[in-house]
Amino acid sequence: METYNNNSDEWEDIPLYEPKALANEFFYAEVRSFSWMYDKWKEKKIRTKTITNLIPQKRIENAIQILESREQYELCSVLQKIIVDIYIGEEIDIMVNTYDYNPELQHKIDKE
């Protein structure tokens, strides 16, 4: 039985990751899930804090870069709206609503 060393990149040789088509399907599934999440956020069924705590903004930015390189601008625009409305919108709320200021918000600002 083959063993995989956690300190090396041998895990990339696992057959599951071999087919590029499968990786591509996972990528587009993630993009669709971002779009679904945005729709639910607009319906006020998902909180901003839940999204920003679970999904790093950088992950969405990376997806935008990949879509731009593939010239899939329609999908890019949805992801850009997510960043503007959810991530940047939350930062603006923090700055505008200083009366709601608390140490937790300062920690979030300092972290970035």
mmCIF file of N, CA and C in Angstrom:
data_model
loop_
_atom_site.group_PDB
_atom_site.id
_atom_site.type_symbol
_atom_site.label_atom_id
_atom_site.label_comp_id
_atom_site.label_asym_id
_atom_site.label_seq_id
_atom_site.Cartn_x
_atom_site.Cartn_y
_atom_site.Cartn_z
ATOM 1 N N MET A 1 0.830 -1.174 0.000
ATOM 2 C CA MET A 1 0.000 0.000 0.000
ATOM 3 C C MET A 1 0.878 1.243 0.000
ATOM 4 N N GLU A 2 0.537 2.205 -0.866
ATOM 5 C CA GLU A 2 1.312 3.436 -0.959
ATOM 6 C C GLU A 2 0.963 4.359 0.196
ATOM 7 N N THR A 3 1.975 5.002 0.722
ATOM 8 C CA THR A 3 1.725 6.009 1.754
ATOM 9 C C THR A 3 2.125 7.366 1.199
ATOM 10 N N TYR A 4 1.452 8.384 1.678
ATOM 11 C CA TYR A 4 1.733 9.734 1.210
ATOM 12 C C TYR A 4 2.339 10.537 2.336
ATOM 13 N N ASN A 5 3.440 11.178 2.040
ATOM 14 C CA ASN A 5 4.139 12.009 2.999
ATOM 15 C C ASN A 5 3.448 13.370 3.050
ATOM 16 N N ASN A 6 3.014 13.792 4.218
ATOM 17 C CA ASN A 6 2.311 15.068 4.365
ATOM 18 C C ASN A 6 3.196 16.268 4.068
ATOM 19 N N ASN A 7 4.505 16.086 4.084
ATOM 20 C CA ASN A 7 5.414 17.210 3.870
ATOM 21 C C ASN A 7 5.772 17.412 2.402
ATOM 22 N N SER A 8 5.221 16.620 1.520
ATOM 23 C CA SER A 8 5.558 16.773 0.105
ATOM 24 C C SER A 8 4.295 17.044 -0.694
ATOM 25 N N ASP A 9 4.485 17.211 -1.966
ATOM 26 C CA ASP A 9 3.352 17.487 -2.850
ATOM 27 C C ASP A 9 2.828 16.227 -3.511
ATOM 28 N N GLU A 10 3.106 15.065 -2.945
ATOM 29 C CA GLU A 10 2.696 13.803 -3.543
ATOM 30 C C GLU A 10 1.186 13.644 -3.616
ATOM 31 N N TRP A 11 0.455 14.352 -2.738
ATOM 32 C CA TRP A 11 -1.005 14.244 -2.754
ATOM 33 C C TRP A 11 -1.572 14.635 -4.101
ATOM 34 N N GLU A 12 -0.838 15.445 -4.865
ATOM 35 C CA GLU A 12 -1.319 15.857 -6.187
ATOM 36 C C GLU A 12 -1.368 14.683 -7.166
ATOM 37 N N ASP A 13 -0.702 13.606 -6.822
ATOM 38 C CA ASP A 13 -0.683 12.440 -7.698
ATOM 39 C C ASP A 13 -1.882 11.525 -7.480
ATOM 40 N N ILE A 14 -2.728 11.840 -6.512
ATOM 41 C CA ILE A 14 -3.908 11.023 -6.265
ATOM 42 C C ILE A 14 -4.784 11.062 -7.515
ATOM 43 N N PRO A 15 -5.239 9.928 -8.027
ATOM 44 C CA PRO A 15 -5.986 9.876 -9.283
ATOM 45 C C PRO A 15 -7.199 10.802 -9.354
ATOM 46 N N LEU A 16 -7.828 11.106 -8.205
ATOM 47 C CA LEU A 16 -8.997 11.979 -8.213
ATOM 48 C C LEU A 16 -8.678 13.338 -8.829
ATOM 49 N N TYR A 17 -7.451 13.842 -8.601
ATOM 50 C CA TYR A 17 -7.092 15.172 -9.073
ATOM 51 C C TYR A 17 -6.516 15.156 -10.492
ATOM 52 N N GLU A 18 -6.353 13.992 -11.055
ATOM 53 C CA GLU A 18 -5.746 13.858 -12.368
ATOM 54 C C GLU A 18 -6.536 14.538 -13.481
ATOM 55 N N PRO A 19 -7.815 14.216 -13.646
ATOM 56 C CA PRO A 19 -8.530 14.774 -14.800
ATOM 57 C C PRO A 19 -8.774 16.274 -14.648
ATOM 58 N N LYS A 20 -8.322 17.032 -15.631
ATOM 59 C CA LYS A 20 -8.518 18.487 -15.621
ATOM 60 C C LYS A 20 -10.005 18.822 -15.713
ATOM 61 N N ALA A 21 -10.760 18.003 -16.418
ATOM 62 C CA ALA A 21 -12.192 18.271 -16.582
ATOM 63 C C ALA A 21 -12.897 18.258 -15.225
ATOM 64 N N LEU A 22 -12.482 17.370 -14.354
ATOM 65 C CA LEU A 22 -13.085 17.292 -13.028
ATOM 66 C C LEU A 22 -12.772 18.554 -12.224
ATOM 67 N N ALA A 23 -11.543 19.007 -12.297
ATOM 68 C CA ALA A 23 -11.159 20.248 -11.605
ATOM 69 C C ALA A 23 -11.970 21.414 -12.147
ATOM 70 N N ASN A 24 -12.182 21.424 -13.441
ATOM 71 C CA ASN A 24 -12.968 22.479 -14.088
ATOM 72 C C ASN A 24 -14.414 22.450 -13.604
ATOM 73 N N GLU A 25 -14.971 21.254 -13.475
ATOM 74 C CA GLU A 25 -16.344 21.119 -12.975
ATOM 75 C C GLU A 25 -16.461 21.634 -11.547
ATOM 76 N N PHE A 26 -15.459 21.332 -10.721
ATOM 77 C CA PHE A 26 -15.456 21.830 -9.344
ATOM 78 C C PHE A 26 -15.391 23.356 -9.320
ATOM 79 N N PHE A 27 -14.575 23.925 -10.205
ATOM 80 C CA PHE A 27 -14.438 25.381 -10.265
ATOM 81 C C PHE A 27 -15.778 26.031 -10.605
ATOM 82 N N TYR A 28 -16.447 25.537 -11.642
ATOM 83 C CA TYR A 28 -17.726 26.137 -12.039
ATOM 84 C C TYR A 28 -18.829 25.866 -11.012
ATOM 85 N N ALA A 29 -18.740 24.753 -10.300
ATOM 86 C CA ALA A 29 -19.698 24.492 -9.219
ATOM 87 C C ALA A 29 -19.510 25.525 -8.110
ATOM 88 N N GLU A 30 -18.269 25.859 -7.832
ATOM 89 C CA GLU A 30 -17.995 26.871 -6.813
ATOM 90 C C GLU A 30 -18.515 28.242 -7.265
ATOM 91 N N VAL A 31 -18.309 28.590 -8.522
ATOM 92 C CA VAL A 31 -18.807 29.865 -9.046
ATOM 93 C C VAL A 31 -20.334 29.910 -8.947
ATOM 94 N N ARG A 32 -21.000 28.813 -9.290
ATOM 95 C CA ARG A 32 -22.463 28.763 -9.169
ATOM 96 C C ARG A 32 -22.893 28.894 -7.710
ATOM 97 N N SER A 33 -22.129 28.301 -6.809
ATOM 98 C CA SER A 33 -22.489 28.399 -5.392
ATOM 99 C C SER A 33 -22.329 29.837 -4.890
ATOM 100 N N PHE A 34 -21.326 30.559 -5.391
ATOM 101 C CA PHE A 34 -21.173 31.973 -5.033
ATOM 102 C C PHE A 34 -22.387 32.766 -5.500
ATOM 103 N N SER A 35 -22.839 32.484 -6.703
ATOM 104 C CA SER A 35 -24.002 33.175 -7.268
ATOM 105 C C SER A 35 -25.259 32.861 -6.451
ATOM 106 N N TRP A 36 -25.434 31.597 -6.090
ATOM 107 C CA TRP A 36 -26.584 31.180 -5.271
ATOM 108 C C TRP A 36 -26.545 31.883 -3.915
ATOM 109 N N MET A 37 -25.359 31.903 -3.325
ATOM 110 C CA MET A 37 -25.181 32.545 -2.028
ATOM 111 C C MET A 37 -25.543 34.032 -2.110
ATOM 112 N N TYR A 38 -25.142 34.697 -3.185
ATOM 113 C CA TYR A 38 -25.442 36.124 -3.366
ATOM 114 C C TYR A 38 -26.949 36.348 -3.467
ATOM 115 N N ASP A 39 -27.629 35.472 -4.213
ATOM 116 C CA ASP A 39 -29.097 35.585 -4.314
ATOM 117 C C ASP A 39 -29.747 35.435 -2.938
ATOM 118 N N LYS A 40 -29.282 34.464 -2.155
ATOM 119 C CA LYS A 40 -29.836 34.252 -0.810
ATOM 120 C C LYS A 40 -29.513 35.433 0.104
ATOM 121 N N TRP A 41 -28.348 36.035 -0.072
ATOM 122 C CA TRP A 41 -27.981 37.205 0.722
ATOM 123 C C TRP A 41 -28.917 38.376 0.404
ATOM 124 N N LYS A 42 -29.223 38.560 -0.890
ATOM 125 C CA LYS A 42 -30.133 39.640 -1.286
ATOM 126 C C LYS A 42 -31.534 39.402 -0.725
ATOM 127 N N GLU A 43 -31.910 38.134 -0.586
ATOM 128 C CA GLU A 43 -33.211 37.787 0.000
ATOM 129 C C GLU A 43 -33.178 37.845 1.535
ATOM 130 N N LYS A 44 -32.026 38.210 2.085
ATOM 131 C CA LYS A 44 -31.805 38.301 3.539
ATOM 132 C C LYS A 44 -31.951 36.948 4.241
ATOM 133 N N LYS A 45 -31.571 35.880 3.541
ATOM 134 C CA LYS A 45 -31.617 34.542 4.126
ATOM 135 C C LYS A 45 -30.243 34.100 4.627
ATOM 136 N N ILE A 46 -29.204 34.835 4.224
ATOM 137 C CA ILE A 46 -27.836 34.577 4.699
ATOM 138 C C ILE A 46 -27.280 35.906 5.186
ATOM 139 N N ARG A 47 -26.656 35.870 6.350
ATOM 140 C CA ARG A 47 -26.091 37.102 6.908
ATOM 141 C C ARG A 47 -24.737 37.423 6.277
ATOM 142 N N THR A 48 -24.432 38.698 6.199
ATOM 143 C CA THR A 48 -23.151 39.168 5.672
ATOM 144 C C THR A 48 -22.001 38.549 6.456
ATOM 145 N N LYS A 49 -22.120 38.564 7.764
ATOM 146 C CA LYS A 49 -21.066 38.043 8.641
ATOM 147 C C LYS A 49 -20.788 36.569 8.355
ATOM 148 N N THR A 50 -21.828 35.803 8.082
ATOM 149 C CA THR A 50 -21.657 34.376 7.782
ATOM 150 C C THR A 50 -20.800 34.212 6.527
ATOM 151 N N ILE A 51 -21.115 34.999 5.515
ATOM 152 C CA ILE A 51 -20.373 34.902 4.254
ATOM 153 C C ILE A 51 -18.921 35.328 4.444
ATOM 154 N N THR A 52 -18.716 36.498 5.049
ATOM 155 C CA THR A 52 -17.351 37.014 5.180
ATOM 156 C C THR A 52 -16.497 36.157 6.111
ATOM 157 N N ASN A 53 -17.124 35.475 7.065
ATOM 158 C CA ASN A 53 -16.358 34.601 7.951
ATOM 159 C C ASN A 53 -16.005 33.265 7.299
ATOM 160 N N LEU A 54 -16.838 32.791 6.386
ATOM 161 C CA LEU A 54 -16.620 31.469 5.788
ATOM 162 C C LEU A 54 -15.862 31.499 4.464
ATOM 163 N N ILE A 55 -16.014 32.585 3.715
ATOM 164 C CA ILE A 55 -15.401 32.643 2.385
ATOM 165 C C ILE A 55 -14.445 33.828 2.325
ATOM 166 N N PRO A 56 -13.155 33.578 2.208
ATOM 167 C CA PRO A 56 -12.214 34.687 2.097
ATOM 168 C C PRO A 56 -12.439 35.465 0.793
ATOM 169 N N GLN A 57 -12.362 36.777 0.883
ATOM 170 C CA GLN A 57 -12.549 37.619 -0.302
ATOM 171 C C GLN A 57 -11.551 37.229 -1.393
ATOM 172 N N LYS A 58 -10.355 36.849 -1.004
ATOM 173 C CA LYS A 58 -9.307 36.473 -1.966
ATOM 174 C C LYS A 58 -9.759 35.301 -2.839
ATOM 175 N N ARG A 59 -10.544 34.401 -2.290
ATOM 176 C CA ARG A 59 -11.018 33.238 -3.061
ATOM 177 C C ARG A 59 -11.912 33.690 -4.218
ATOM 178 N N ILE A 60 -12.763 34.664 -3.944
ATOM 179 C CA ILE A 60 -13.642 35.188 -4.989
ATOM 180 C C ILE A 60 -12.824 35.986 -6.003
ATOM 181 N N GLU A 61 -11.849 36.747 -5.525
ATOM 182 C CA GLU A 61 -10.978 37.503 -6.431
ATOM 183 C C GLU A 61 -10.216 36.566 -7.362
ATOM 184 N N ASN A 62 -9.740 35.435 -6.840
ATOM 185 C CA ASN A 62 -9.032 34.457 -7.678
ATOM 186 C C ASN A 62 -9.956 33.885 -8.751
ATOM 187 N N ALA A 63 -11.213 33.615 -8.374
ATOM 188 C CA ALA A 63 -12.179 33.099 -9.350
ATOM 189 C C ALA A 63 -12.413 34.138 -10.451
ATOM 190 N N ILE A 64 -12.473 35.406 -10.085
ATOM 191 C CA ILE A 64 -12.656 36.475 -11.077
ATOM 192 C C ILE A 64 -11.489 36.484 -12.056
ATOM 193 N N GLN A 65 -10.273 36.357 -11.548
ATOM 194 C CA GLN A 65 -9.097 36.347 -12.425
ATOM 195 C C GLN A 65 -9.143 35.190 -13.416
ATOM 196 N N ILE A 66 -9.545 34.024 -12.944
ATOM 197 C CA ILE A 66 -9.640 32.860 -13.835
ATOM 198 C C ILE A 66 -10.705 33.102 -14.899
ATOM 199 N N LEU A 67 -11.860 33.617 -14.492
ATOM 200 C CA LEU A 67 -12.942 33.886 -15.447
ATOM 201 C C LEU A 67 -12.551 34.965 -16.452
ATOM 202 N N GLU A 68 -11.820 35.976 -15.989
ATOM 203 C CA GLU A 68 -11.348 37.020 -16.904
ATOM 204 C C GLU A 68 -10.409 36.428 -17.948
ATOM 205 N N SER A 69 -9.522 35.542 -17.511
ATOM 206 C CA SER A 69 -8.582 34.931 -18.460
ATOM 207 C C SER A 69 -9.314 34.068 -19.487
ATOM 208 N N ARG A 70 -10.498 33.578 -19.117
ATOM 209 C CA ARG A 70 -11.320 32.777 -20.038
ATOM 210 C C ARG A 70 -12.357 33.636 -20.766
ATOM 211 N N GLU A 71 -12.299 34.955 -20.510
ATOM 212 C CA GLU A 71 -13.200 35.936 -21.134
ATOM 213 C C GLU A 71 -14.680 35.629 -20.848
ATOM 214 N N GLN A 72 -14.962 35.223 -19.629
ATOM 215 C CA GLN A 72 -16.330 34.947 -19.196
ATOM 216 C C GLN A 72 -16.779 36.088 -18.278
ATOM 217 N N TYR A 73 -16.986 37.244 -18.920
ATOM 218 C CA TYR A 73 -17.217 38.484 -18.180
ATOM 219 C C TYR A 73 -18.572 38.531 -17.481
ATOM 220 N N GLU A 74 -19.552 37.831 -17.989
ATOM 221 C CA GLU A 74 -20.862 37.812 -17.331
ATOM 222 C C GLU A 74 -20.753 37.218 -15.926
ATOM 223 N N LEU A 75 -20.031 36.119 -15.820
ATOM 224 C CA LEU A 75 -19.828 35.494 -14.507
ATOM 225 C C LEU A 75 -18.967 36.387 -13.621
ATOM 226 N N CYS A 76 -18.000 37.072 -14.232
ATOM 227 C CA CYS A 76 -17.150 37.997 -13.467
ATOM 228 C C CYS A 76 -17.986 39.082 -12.814
ATOM 229 N N SER A 77 -18.966 39.601 -13.549
ATOM 230 C CA SER A 77 -19.748 40.723 -13.021
ATOM 231 C C SER A 77 -20.527 40.322 -11.767
ATOM 232 N N VAL A 78 -21.016 39.092 -11.732
ATOM 233 C CA VAL A 78 -21.731 38.618 -10.539
ATOM 234 C C VAL A 78 -20.771 38.562 -9.353
ATOM 235 N N LEU A 79 -19.587 38.029 -9.572
ATOM 236 C CA LEU A 79 -18.622 37.916 -8.480
ATOM 237 C C LEU A 79 -18.138 39.289 -8.030
ATOM 238 N N GLN A 80 -18.003 40.219 -8.967
ATOM 239 C CA GLN A 80 -17.609 41.580 -8.595
ATOM 240 C C GLN A 80 -18.688 42.246 -7.745
ATOM 241 N N LYS A 81 -19.954 41.991 -8.068
ATOM 242 C CA LYS A 81 -21.052 42.529 -7.252
ATOM 243 C C LYS A 81 -20.980 41.981 -5.831
ATOM 244 N N ILE A 82 -20.618 40.713 -5.705
ATOM 245 C CA ILE A 82 -20.482 40.104 -4.383
ATOM 246 C C ILE A 82 -19.429 40.856 -3.573
ATOM 247 N N ILE A 83 -18.290 41.114 -4.183
ATOM 248 C CA ILE A 83 -17.221 41.818 -3.472
ATOM 249 C C ILE A 83 -17.660 43.221 -3.083
ATOM 250 N N VAL A 84 -18.261 43.946 -4.020
ATOM 251 C CA VAL A 84 -18.678 45.326 -3.740
ATOM 252 C C VAL A 84 -19.785 45.359 -2.698
ATOM 253 N N ASP A 85 -20.829 44.574 -2.891
ATOM 254 C CA ASP A 85 -21.986 44.636 -1.996
ATOM 255 C C ASP A 85 -21.720 44.024 -0.626
ATOM 256 N N ILE A 86 -21.049 42.899 -0.598
ATOM 257 C CA ILE A 86 -20.895 42.173 0.666
ATOM 258 C C ILE A 86 -19.607 42.571 1.399
ATOM 259 N N TYR A 87 -18.464 42.410 0.744
ATOM 260 C CA TYR A 87 -17.203 42.649 1.438
ATOM 261 C C TYR A 87 -16.908 44.141 1.619
ATOM 262 N N ILE A 88 -16.969 44.900 0.557
ATOM 263 C CA ILE A 88 -16.699 46.340 0.661
ATOM 264 C C ILE A 88 -17.847 47.023 1.392
ATOM 265 N N GLY A 89 -19.077 46.587 1.137
ATOM 266 C CA GLY A 89 -20.238 47.144 1.826
ATOM 267 C C GLY A 89 -20.130 47.005 3.331
ATOM 268 N N GLU A 90 -19.615 45.873 3.790
ATOM 269 C CA GLU A 90 -19.456 45.669 5.231
ATOM 270 C C GLU A 90 -18.425 46.646 5.797
ATOM 271 N N GLU A 91 -17.328 46.873 5.059
ATOM 272 C CA GLU A 91 -16.312 47.820 5.515
ATOM 273 C C GLU A 91 -16.876 49.233 5.583
ATOM 274 N N ILE A 92 -17.695 49.600 4.600
ATOM 275 C CA ILE A 92 -18.314 50.924 4.600
ATOM 276 C C ILE A 92 -19.261 51.057 5.795
ATOM 277 N N ASP A 93 -20.045 50.014 6.052
ATOM 278 C CA ASP A 93 -20.941 50.031 7.214
ATOM 279 C C ASP A 93 -20.168 50.237 8.513
ATOM 280 N N ILE A 94 -19.024 49.578 8.618
ATOM 281 C CA ILE A 94 -18.202 49.722 9.816
ATOM 282 C C ILE A 94 -17.749 51.175 9.966
ATOM 283 N N MET A 95 -17.329 51.795 8.858
ATOM 284 C CA MET A 95 -16.847 53.175 8.920
ATOM 285 C C MET A 95 -17.972 54.171 9.188
ATOM 286 N N VAL A 96 -19.131 53.959 8.561
ATOM 287 C CA VAL A 96 -20.245 54.886 8.695
ATOM 288 C C VAL A 96 -20.930 54.758 10.047
ATOM 289 N N ASN A 97 -21.137 53.554 10.484
ATOM 290 C CA ASN A 97 -21.860 53.309 11.728
ATOM 291 C C ASN A 97 -20.907 53.239 12.920
ATOM 292 N N THR A 98 -20.214 54.327 13.149
ATOM 293 C CA THR A 98 -19.246 54.322 14.246
ATOM 294 C C THR A 98 -19.919 54.201 15.609
ATOM 295 N N TYR A 99 -21.206 54.552 15.687
ATOM 296 C CA TYR A 99 -21.907 54.399 16.958
ATOM 297 C C TYR A 99 -22.065 52.937 17.333
ATOM 298 N N ASP A 100 -21.914 52.014 16.356
ATOM 299 C CA ASP A 100 -21.977 50.579 16.637
ATOM 300 C C ASP A 100 -20.586 50.000 16.873
ATOM 301 N N TYR A 101 -19.597 50.868 16.975
ATOM 302 C CA TYR A 101 -18.221 50.419 17.113
ATOM 303 C C TYR A 101 -18.050 49.549 18.360
ATOM 304 N N ASN A 102 -17.272 48.478 18.192
ATOM 305 C CA ASN A 102 -16.917 47.633 19.327
ATOM 306 C C ASN A 102 -15.559 46.987 19.059
ATOM 307 N N PRO A 103 -14.923 46.414 20.042
ATOM 308 C CA PRO A 103 -13.593 45.824 19.857
ATOM 309 C C PRO A 103 -13.550 44.726 18.787
ATOM 310 N N GLU A 104 -14.644 44.006 18.617
ATOM 311 C CA GLU A 104 -14.683 42.945 17.604
ATOM 312 C C GLU A 104 -14.505 43.540 16.204
ATOM 313 N N LEU A 105 -15.147 44.680 15.947
ATOM 314 C CA LEU A 105 -14.998 45.341 14.652
ATOM 315 C C LEU A 105 -13.567 45.820 14.464
ATOM 316 N N GLN A 106 -12.966 46.360 15.521
ATOM 317 C CA GLN A 106 -11.571 46.814 15.416
ATOM 318 C C GLN A 106 -10.660 45.649 15.085
ATOM 319 N N HIS A 107 -10.921 44.510 15.694
ATOM 320 C CA HIS A 107 -10.119 43.300 15.411
ATOM 321 C C HIS A 107 -10.237 42.933 13.930
ATOM 322 N N LYS A 108 -11.456 43.023 13.368
ATOM 323 C CA LYS A 108 -11.657 42.703 11.955
ATOM 324 C C LYS A 108 -10.894 43.685 11.072
ATOM 325 N N ILE A 109 -10.931 44.955 11.422
ATOM 326 C CA ILE A 109 -10.204 45.968 10.650
ATOM 327 C C ILE A 109 -8.698 45.712 10.741
ATOM 328 N N ASP A 110 -8.188 45.452 11.949
ATOM 329 C CA ASP A 110 -6.764 45.211 12.147
ATOM 330 C C ASP A 110 -6.290 43.970 11.407
ATOM 331 N N LYS A 111 -7.157 42.947 11.334
ATOM 332 C CA LYS A 111 -6.807 41.671 10.701
ATOM 333 C C LYS A 111 -6.518 41.860 9.219
ATOM 334 N N GLU A 112 -7.238 42.774 8.590
ATOM 335 C CA GLU A 112 -7.076 42.995 7.155
ATOM 336 C C GLU A 112 -5.964 43.952 6.947
#
